Structure formats: C-alpha cells, structure tokens
XYZ file of N, CA, C and O in Angstrom:
672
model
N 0.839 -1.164 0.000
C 0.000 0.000 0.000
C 0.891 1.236 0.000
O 1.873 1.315 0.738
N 0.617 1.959 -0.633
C 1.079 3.525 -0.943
C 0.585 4.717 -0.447
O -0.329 5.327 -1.001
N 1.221 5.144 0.725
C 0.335 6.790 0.752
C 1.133 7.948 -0.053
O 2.320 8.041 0.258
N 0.777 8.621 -0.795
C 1.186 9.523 -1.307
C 1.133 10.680 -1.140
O 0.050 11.037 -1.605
N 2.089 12.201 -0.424
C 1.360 12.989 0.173
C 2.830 14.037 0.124
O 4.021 13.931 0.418
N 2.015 14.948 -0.368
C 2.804 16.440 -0.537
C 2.359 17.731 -0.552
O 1.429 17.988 -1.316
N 2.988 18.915 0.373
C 2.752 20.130 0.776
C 2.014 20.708 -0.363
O 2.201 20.534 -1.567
N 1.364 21.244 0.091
C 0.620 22.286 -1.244
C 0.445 23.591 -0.678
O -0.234 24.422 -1.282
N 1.202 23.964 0.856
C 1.189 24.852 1.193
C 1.842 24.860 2.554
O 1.583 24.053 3.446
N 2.682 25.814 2.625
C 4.251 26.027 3.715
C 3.040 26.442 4.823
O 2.220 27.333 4.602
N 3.088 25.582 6.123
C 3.374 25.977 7.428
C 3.650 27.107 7.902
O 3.218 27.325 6.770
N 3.974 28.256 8.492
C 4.552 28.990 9.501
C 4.409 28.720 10.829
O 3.272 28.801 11.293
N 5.308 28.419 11.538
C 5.286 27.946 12.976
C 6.286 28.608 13.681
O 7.167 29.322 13.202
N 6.123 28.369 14.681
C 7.131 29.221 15.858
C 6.554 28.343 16.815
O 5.531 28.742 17.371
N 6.920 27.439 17.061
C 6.986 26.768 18.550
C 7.575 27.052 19.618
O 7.779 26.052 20.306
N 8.010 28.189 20.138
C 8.755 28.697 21.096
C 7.825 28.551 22.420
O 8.458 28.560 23.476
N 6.215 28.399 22.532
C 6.037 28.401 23.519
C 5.165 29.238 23.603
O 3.958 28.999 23.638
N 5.993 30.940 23.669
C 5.336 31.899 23.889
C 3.906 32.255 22.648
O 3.178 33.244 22.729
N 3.857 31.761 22.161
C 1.946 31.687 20.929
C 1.551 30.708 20.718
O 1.095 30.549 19.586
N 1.518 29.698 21.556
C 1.176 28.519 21.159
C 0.146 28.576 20.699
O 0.317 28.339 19.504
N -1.214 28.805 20.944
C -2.532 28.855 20.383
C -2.667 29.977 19.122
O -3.621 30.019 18.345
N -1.867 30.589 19.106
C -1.838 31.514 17.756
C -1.329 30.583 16.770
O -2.099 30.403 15.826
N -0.310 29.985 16.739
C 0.186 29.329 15.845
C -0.480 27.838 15.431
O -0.292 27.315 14.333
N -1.362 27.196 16.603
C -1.590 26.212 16.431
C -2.772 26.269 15.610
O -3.126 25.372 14.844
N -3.703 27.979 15.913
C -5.027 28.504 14.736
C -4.309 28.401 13.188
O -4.907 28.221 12.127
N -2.928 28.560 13.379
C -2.446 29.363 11.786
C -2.059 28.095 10.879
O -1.991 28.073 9.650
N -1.782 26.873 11.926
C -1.277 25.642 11.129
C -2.969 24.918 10.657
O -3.457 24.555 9.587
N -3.465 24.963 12.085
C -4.880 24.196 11.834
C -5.577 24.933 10.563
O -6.060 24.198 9.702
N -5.642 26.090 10.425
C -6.186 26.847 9.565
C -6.008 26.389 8.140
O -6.955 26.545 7.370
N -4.812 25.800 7.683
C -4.345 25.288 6.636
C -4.629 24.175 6.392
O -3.780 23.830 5.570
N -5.316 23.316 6.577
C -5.732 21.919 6.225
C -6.698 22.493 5.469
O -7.407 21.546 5.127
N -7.059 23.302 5.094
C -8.220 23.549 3.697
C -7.812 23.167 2.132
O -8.487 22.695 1.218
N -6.042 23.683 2.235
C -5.369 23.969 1.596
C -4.511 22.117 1.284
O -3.689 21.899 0.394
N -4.931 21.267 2.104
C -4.117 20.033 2.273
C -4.895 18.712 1.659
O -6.068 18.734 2.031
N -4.693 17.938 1.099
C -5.469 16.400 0.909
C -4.518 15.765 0.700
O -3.382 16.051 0.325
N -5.295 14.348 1.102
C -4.385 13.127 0.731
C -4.502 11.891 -0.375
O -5.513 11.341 0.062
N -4.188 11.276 -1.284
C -4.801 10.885 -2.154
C -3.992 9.077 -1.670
O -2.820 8.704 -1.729
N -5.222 8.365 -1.236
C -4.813 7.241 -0.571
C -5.453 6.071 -1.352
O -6.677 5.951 -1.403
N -4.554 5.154 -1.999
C -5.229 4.125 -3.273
C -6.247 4.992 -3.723
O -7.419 4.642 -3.581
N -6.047 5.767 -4.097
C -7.031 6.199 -5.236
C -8.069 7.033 -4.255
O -9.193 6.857 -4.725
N -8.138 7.822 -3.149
C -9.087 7.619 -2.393
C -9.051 8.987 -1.910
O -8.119 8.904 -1.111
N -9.436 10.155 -1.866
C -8.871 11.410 -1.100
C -8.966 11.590 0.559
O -10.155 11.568 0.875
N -8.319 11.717 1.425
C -8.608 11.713 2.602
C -8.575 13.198 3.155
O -8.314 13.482 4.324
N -8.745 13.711 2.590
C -8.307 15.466 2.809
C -6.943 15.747 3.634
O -7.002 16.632 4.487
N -5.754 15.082 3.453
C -4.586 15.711 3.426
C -3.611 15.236 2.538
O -3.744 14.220 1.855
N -2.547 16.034 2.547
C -1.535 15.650 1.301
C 0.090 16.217 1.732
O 0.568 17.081 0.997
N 0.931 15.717 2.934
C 2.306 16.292 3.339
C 3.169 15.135 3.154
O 2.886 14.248 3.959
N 4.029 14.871 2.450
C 5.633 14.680 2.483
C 6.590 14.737 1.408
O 6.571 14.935 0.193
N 7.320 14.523 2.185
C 8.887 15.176 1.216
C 9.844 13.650 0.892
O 10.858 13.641 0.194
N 9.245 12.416 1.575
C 10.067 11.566 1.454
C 9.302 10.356 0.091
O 8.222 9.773 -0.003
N 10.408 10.424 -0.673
C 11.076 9.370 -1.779
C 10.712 7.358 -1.215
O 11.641 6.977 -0.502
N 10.134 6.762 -1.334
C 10.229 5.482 -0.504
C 11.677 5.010 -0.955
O 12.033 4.039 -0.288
N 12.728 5.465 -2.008
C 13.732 4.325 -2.149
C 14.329 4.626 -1.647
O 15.110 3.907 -1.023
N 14.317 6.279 -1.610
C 15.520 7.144 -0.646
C 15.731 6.948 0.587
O 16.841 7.092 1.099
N 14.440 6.510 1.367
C 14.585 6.683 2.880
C 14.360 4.856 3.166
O 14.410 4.296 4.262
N 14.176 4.382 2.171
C 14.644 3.173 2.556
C 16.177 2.335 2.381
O 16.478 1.202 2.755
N 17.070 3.463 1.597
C 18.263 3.488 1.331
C 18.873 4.153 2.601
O 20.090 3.966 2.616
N 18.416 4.886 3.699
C 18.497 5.766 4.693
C 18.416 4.505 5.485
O 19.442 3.841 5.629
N 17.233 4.096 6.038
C 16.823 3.279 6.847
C 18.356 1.545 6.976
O 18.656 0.795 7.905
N 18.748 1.638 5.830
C 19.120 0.289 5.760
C 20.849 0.401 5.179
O 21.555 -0.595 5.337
N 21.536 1.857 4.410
C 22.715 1.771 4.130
C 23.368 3.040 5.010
O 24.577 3.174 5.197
N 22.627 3.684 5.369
C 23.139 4.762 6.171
C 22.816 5.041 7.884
O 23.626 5.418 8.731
N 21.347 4.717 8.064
C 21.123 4.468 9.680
C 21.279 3.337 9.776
O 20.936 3.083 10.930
N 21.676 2.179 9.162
C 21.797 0.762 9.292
C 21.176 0.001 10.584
O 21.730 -0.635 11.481
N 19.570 0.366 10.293
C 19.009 -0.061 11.533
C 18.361 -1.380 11.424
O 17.385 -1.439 10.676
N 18.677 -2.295 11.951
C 18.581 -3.669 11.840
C 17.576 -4.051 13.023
O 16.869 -5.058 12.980
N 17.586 -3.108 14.126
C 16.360 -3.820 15.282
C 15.480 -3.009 15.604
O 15.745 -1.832 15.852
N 14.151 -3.562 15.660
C 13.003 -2.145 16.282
C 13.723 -0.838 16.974
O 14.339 -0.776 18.038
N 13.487 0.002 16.179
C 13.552 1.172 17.401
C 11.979 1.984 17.740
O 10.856 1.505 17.896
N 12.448 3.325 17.768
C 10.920 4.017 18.968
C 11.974 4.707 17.808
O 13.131 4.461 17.465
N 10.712 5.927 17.302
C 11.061 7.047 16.879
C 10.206 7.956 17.480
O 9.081 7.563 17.788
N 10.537 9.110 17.705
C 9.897 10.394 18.037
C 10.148 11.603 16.839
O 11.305 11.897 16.536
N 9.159 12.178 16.281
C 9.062 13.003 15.044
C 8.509 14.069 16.015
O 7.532 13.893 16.742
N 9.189 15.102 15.948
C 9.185 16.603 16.842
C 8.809 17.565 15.524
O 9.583 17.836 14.606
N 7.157 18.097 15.693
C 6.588 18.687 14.825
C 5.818 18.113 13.801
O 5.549 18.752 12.783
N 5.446 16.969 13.985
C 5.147 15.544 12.822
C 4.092 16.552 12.461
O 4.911 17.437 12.214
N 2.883 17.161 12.220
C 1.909 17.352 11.315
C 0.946 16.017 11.360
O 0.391 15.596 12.375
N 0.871 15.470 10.105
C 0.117 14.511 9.973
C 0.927 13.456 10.317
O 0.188 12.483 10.469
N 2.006 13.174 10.505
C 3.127 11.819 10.814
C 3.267 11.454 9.316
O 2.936 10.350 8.883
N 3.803 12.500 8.509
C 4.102 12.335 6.807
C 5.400 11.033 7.394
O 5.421 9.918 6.875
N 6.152 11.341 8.248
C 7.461 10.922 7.872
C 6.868 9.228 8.475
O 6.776 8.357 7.611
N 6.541 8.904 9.774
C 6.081 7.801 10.206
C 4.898 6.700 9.198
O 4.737 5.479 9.218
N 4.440 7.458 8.635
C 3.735 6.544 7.537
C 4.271 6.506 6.152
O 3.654 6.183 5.137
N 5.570 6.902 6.261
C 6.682 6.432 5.094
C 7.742 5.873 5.897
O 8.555 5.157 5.313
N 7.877 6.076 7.141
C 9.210 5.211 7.679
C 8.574 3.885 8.127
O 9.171 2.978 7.547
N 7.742 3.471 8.813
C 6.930 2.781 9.409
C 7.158 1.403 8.725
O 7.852 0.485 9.163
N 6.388 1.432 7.478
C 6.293 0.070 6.516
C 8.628 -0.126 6.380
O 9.149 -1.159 6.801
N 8.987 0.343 6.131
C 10.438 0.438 5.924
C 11.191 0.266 7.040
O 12.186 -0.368 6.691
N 11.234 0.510 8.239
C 12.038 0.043 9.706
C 11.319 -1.376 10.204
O 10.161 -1.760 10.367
N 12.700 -1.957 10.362
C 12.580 -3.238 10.924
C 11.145 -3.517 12.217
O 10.734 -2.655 12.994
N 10.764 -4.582 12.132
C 9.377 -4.622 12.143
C 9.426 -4.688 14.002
O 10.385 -4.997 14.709
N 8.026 -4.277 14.419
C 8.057 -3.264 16.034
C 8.718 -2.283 16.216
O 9.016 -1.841 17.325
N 8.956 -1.930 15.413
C 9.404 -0.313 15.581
C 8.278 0.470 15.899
O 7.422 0.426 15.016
N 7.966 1.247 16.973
C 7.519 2.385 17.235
C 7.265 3.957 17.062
O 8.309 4.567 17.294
N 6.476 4.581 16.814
C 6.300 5.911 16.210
C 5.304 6.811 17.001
O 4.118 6.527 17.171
N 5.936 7.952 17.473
C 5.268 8.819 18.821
C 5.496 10.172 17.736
O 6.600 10.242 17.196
N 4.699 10.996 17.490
C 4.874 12.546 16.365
C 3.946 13.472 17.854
O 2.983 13.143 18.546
N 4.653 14.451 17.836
C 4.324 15.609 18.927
C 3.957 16.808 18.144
O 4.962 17.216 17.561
N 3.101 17.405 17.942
C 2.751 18.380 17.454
C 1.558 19.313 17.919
O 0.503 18.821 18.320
N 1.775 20.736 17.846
C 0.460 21.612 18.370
C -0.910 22.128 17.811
O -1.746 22.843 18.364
N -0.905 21.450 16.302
C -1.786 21.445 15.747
C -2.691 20.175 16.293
O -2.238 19.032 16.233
N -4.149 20.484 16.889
C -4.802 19.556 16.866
C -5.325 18.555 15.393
O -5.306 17.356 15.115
N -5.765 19.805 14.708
C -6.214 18.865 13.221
C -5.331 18.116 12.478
O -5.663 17.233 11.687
N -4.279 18.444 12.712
C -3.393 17.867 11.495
C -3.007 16.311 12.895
O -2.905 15.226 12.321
N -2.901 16.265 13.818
C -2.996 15.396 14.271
C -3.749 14.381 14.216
O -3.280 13.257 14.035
N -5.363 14.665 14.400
C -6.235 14.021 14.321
C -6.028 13.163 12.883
O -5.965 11.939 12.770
N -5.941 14.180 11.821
C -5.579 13.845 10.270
C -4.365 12.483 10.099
O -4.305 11.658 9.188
N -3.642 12.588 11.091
C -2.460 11.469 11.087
C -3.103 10.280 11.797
O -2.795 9.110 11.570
N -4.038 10.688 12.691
C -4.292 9.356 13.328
C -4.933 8.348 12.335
O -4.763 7.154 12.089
N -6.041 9.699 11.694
C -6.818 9.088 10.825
C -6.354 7.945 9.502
O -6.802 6.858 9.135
N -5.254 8.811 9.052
C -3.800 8.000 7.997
C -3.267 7.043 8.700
O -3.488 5.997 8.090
N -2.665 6.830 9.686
C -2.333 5.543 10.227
C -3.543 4.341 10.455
O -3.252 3.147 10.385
N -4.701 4.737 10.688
C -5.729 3.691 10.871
C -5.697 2.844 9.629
O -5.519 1.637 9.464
N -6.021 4.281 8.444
C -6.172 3.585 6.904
C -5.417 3.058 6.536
O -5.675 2.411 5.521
N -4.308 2.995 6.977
C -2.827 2.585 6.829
C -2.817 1.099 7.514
O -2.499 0.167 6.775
N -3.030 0.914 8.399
C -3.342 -0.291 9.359
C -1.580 0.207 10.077
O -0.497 -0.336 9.861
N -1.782 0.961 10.623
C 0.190 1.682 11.584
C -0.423 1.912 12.441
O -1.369 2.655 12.180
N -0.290 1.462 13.886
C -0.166 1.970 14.717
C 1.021 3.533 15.238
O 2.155 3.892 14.923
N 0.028 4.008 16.081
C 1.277 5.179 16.400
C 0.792 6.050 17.210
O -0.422 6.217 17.092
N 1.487 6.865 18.252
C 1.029 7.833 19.217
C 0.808 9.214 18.420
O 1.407 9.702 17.463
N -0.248 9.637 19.162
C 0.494 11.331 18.225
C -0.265 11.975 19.912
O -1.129 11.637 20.721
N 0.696 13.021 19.712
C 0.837 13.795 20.882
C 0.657 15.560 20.719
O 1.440 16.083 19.926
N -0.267 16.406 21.386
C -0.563 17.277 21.276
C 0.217 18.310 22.281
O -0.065 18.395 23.476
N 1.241 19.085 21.635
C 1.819 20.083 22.969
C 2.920 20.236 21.740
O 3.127 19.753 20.626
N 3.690 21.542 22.949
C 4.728 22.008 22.550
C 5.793 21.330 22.722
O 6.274 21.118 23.835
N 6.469 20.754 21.211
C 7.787 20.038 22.090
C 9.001 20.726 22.743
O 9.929 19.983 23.062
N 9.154 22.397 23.049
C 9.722 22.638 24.006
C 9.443 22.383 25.322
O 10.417 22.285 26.068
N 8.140 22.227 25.877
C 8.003 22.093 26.823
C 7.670 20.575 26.841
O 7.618 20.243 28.025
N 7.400 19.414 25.955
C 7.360 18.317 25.850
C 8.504 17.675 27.299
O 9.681 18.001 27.457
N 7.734 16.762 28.139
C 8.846 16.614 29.437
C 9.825 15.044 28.613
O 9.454 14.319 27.691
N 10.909 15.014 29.298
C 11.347 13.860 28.895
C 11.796 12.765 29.959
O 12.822 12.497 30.584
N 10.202 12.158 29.818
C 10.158 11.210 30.431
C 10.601 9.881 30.075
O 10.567 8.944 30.874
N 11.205 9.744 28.339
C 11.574 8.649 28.216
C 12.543 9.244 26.703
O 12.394 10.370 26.229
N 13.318 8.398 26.257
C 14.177 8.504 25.298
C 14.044 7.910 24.043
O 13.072 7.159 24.118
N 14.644 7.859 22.673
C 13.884 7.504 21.598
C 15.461 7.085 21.169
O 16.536 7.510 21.594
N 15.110 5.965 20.037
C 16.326 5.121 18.658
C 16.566 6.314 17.928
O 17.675 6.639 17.506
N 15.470 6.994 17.775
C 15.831 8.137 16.290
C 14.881 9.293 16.741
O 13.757 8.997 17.146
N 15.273 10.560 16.690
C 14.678 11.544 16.679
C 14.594 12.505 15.753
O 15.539 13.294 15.731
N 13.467 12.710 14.748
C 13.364 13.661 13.893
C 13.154 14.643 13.743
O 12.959 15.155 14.845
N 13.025 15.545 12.740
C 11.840 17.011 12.886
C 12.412 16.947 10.912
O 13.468 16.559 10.412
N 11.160 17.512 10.288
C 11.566 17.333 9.188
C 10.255 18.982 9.116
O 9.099 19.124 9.513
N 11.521 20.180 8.207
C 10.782 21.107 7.752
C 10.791 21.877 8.794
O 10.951 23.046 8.444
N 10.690 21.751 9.945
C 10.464 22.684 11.402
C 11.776 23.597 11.633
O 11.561 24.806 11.720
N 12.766 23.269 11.713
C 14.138 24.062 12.285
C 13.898 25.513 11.782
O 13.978 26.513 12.496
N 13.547 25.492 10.254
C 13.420 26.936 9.695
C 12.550 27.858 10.091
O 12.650 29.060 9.845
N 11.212 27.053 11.041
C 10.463 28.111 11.063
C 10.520 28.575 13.107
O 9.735 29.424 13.531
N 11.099 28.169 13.662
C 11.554 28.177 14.775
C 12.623 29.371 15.119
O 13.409 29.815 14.283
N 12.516 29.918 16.759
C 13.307 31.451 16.649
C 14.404 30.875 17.240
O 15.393 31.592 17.393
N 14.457 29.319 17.738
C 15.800 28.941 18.243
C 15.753 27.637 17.745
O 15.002 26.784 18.216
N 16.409 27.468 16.950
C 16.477 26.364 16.308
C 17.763 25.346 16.942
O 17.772 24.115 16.920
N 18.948 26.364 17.569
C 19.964 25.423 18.734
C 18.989 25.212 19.682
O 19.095 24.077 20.148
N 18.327 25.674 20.029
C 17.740 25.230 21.151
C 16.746 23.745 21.250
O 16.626 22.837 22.073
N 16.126 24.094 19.893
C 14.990 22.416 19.245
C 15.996 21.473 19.330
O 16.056 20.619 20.215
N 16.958 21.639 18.234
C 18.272 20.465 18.220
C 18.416 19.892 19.586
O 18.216 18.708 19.855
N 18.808 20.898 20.505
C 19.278 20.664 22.067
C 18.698 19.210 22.527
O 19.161 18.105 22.809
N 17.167 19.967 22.424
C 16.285 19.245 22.653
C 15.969 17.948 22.561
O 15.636 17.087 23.376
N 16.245 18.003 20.688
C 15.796 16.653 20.668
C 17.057 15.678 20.785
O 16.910 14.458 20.705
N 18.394 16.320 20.992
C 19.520 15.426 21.719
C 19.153 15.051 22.917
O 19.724 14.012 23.247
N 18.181 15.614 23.984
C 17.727 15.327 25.130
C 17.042 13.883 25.351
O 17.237 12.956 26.138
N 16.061 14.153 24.183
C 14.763 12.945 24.140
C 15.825 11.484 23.085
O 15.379 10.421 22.654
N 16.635 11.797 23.025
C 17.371 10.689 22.235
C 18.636 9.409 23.332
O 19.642 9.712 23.974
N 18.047 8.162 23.142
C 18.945 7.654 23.595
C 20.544 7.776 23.408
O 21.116 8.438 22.542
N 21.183 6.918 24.506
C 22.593 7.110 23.942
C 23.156 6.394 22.505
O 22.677 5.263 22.596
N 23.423 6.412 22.055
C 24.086 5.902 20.566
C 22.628 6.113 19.258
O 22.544 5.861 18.056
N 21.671 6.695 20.291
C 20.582 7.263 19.055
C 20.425 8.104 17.731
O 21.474 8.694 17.470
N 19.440 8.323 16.841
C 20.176 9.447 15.893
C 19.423 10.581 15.840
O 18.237 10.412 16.120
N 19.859 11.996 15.484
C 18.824 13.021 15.644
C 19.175 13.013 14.390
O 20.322 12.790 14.004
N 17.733 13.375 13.318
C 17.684 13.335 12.291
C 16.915 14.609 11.671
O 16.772 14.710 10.452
C-alpha cells in the first residue's frame, strides 16, 4: 500500500512556547489547503517530502538499523514521515509525532488507521514536551526553519534521544 502525500502549502510555525494557540489557529487553519490521495481515495490531506527508495536506502545503508527502534518526530503534522518510515524500519518499531496542531494530528491518526500503523500522536509544545523517556531516532523534518531557536529544538531533541541514538 502507498500513501502519497505532498505540501501544497508552507506551514509557519514558531513553537517557542510563547503563541502557542496563535500558531496552532495558523497551522490548523491550513488543512483547507491540504489532501491526501490514498489508493485512489482522497482523505483530505496531502504532506511529504520523502522518496520510498531514498529513505529506505536511509533506513538500511546509512542508519543501518537492523532492530526495532521508537522514533519520536518533533513537529510531525500529519506523521508524513512515520507513515513512510513505518512500513520500511525493521518490524516493532515504534512511532510517537508531537505536534500543536490539533487537526493535522487528528488527520495522522486518521492515515495511520487507513494505513493499518499503529502510532502515538501527541498534542503540545515540544519545548516544553517533558522527557520522560528517550527515543532510537529523533526527527523534525521542515520545522528548524520556522523556529526562533532552532539550537535550542536540536538541544532538545539530543535530550529525548537515547545514547548511541540518531537526531535526524
């Protein structure tokens, strides 16, 4: 099965904390602008940037990940990246996406069901996200740019990352 899914319109975010509900109106606001076209099927969203050969060339010659890990996607949206990494990482691998948009969340849960993927999705700021536990791989894909401290996100997600983990 194939999900197929690409921006049709840039985000602005600032996760710093200080607007959270401003920003989370300005992302939610944009799913008008978003669909997804699933076997043939529209689900009303449409986000990613990832290639399946590319990031399965990622997954297997360059992160050379051979045993379940836990990923955490910091800013996931719809979990574009988890329902292209998901089918491709060694099998029980785990997928947790933190993001302050409620809709585009809901929208991912909804894609993983159709998908048959399990996966967390989590509503908050991942600056203030606590770290109560650590992750194999930590992502953010698209976010750094729109952020007013972007050393500081990185920091971060070196925080939520196990030891010998990868921030990606």
């Amino acid at each position: 099965m194939r999900v197929r899914i690409m921006l049709k319109d840039s985000l602005l975010v600032d996760p710093t904390g200080s607007h959270f509900d401003e920003m989370s109106h300005y992302a939610e606001s944009k799913m008008d602008g978003l669909f997804v076209e699933h076997d043939g099927e529209t689900l009303n969203y449409d986000v990613s940037f990832w290639n399946e050969d590319y990031l399965g060339f990622l997954v297997e010659k360059v992160w050379k990940l051979t045993d379940p890990v836990s990923v955490l996607d910091c800013g996931c949206g719809c979990g574009a990246f988890g329902l292209a990494a998901l089918p491709l990482l060694p099998e029980g691998s785990t997928y947790t996406g933190i993001d302050f948009a409620k809709k585009l969340l809901e929208t991912g849960r909804q894609l993983f069901d159709r998908a048959g993927l399990e996966g967390r999705f989590v509503n908050g700021d991942f600056y203030a996200y606590p770290v109560k536990r650590t992750y194999d791989l930590v992502v953010c894909q698209c976010v750094l740019r729109h952020v007013n401290d972007a050393e500081g996100f990185l920091e971060r997600m070196v925080r939520h990352t196990k030891p010998g983990g990868l921030v990606v």
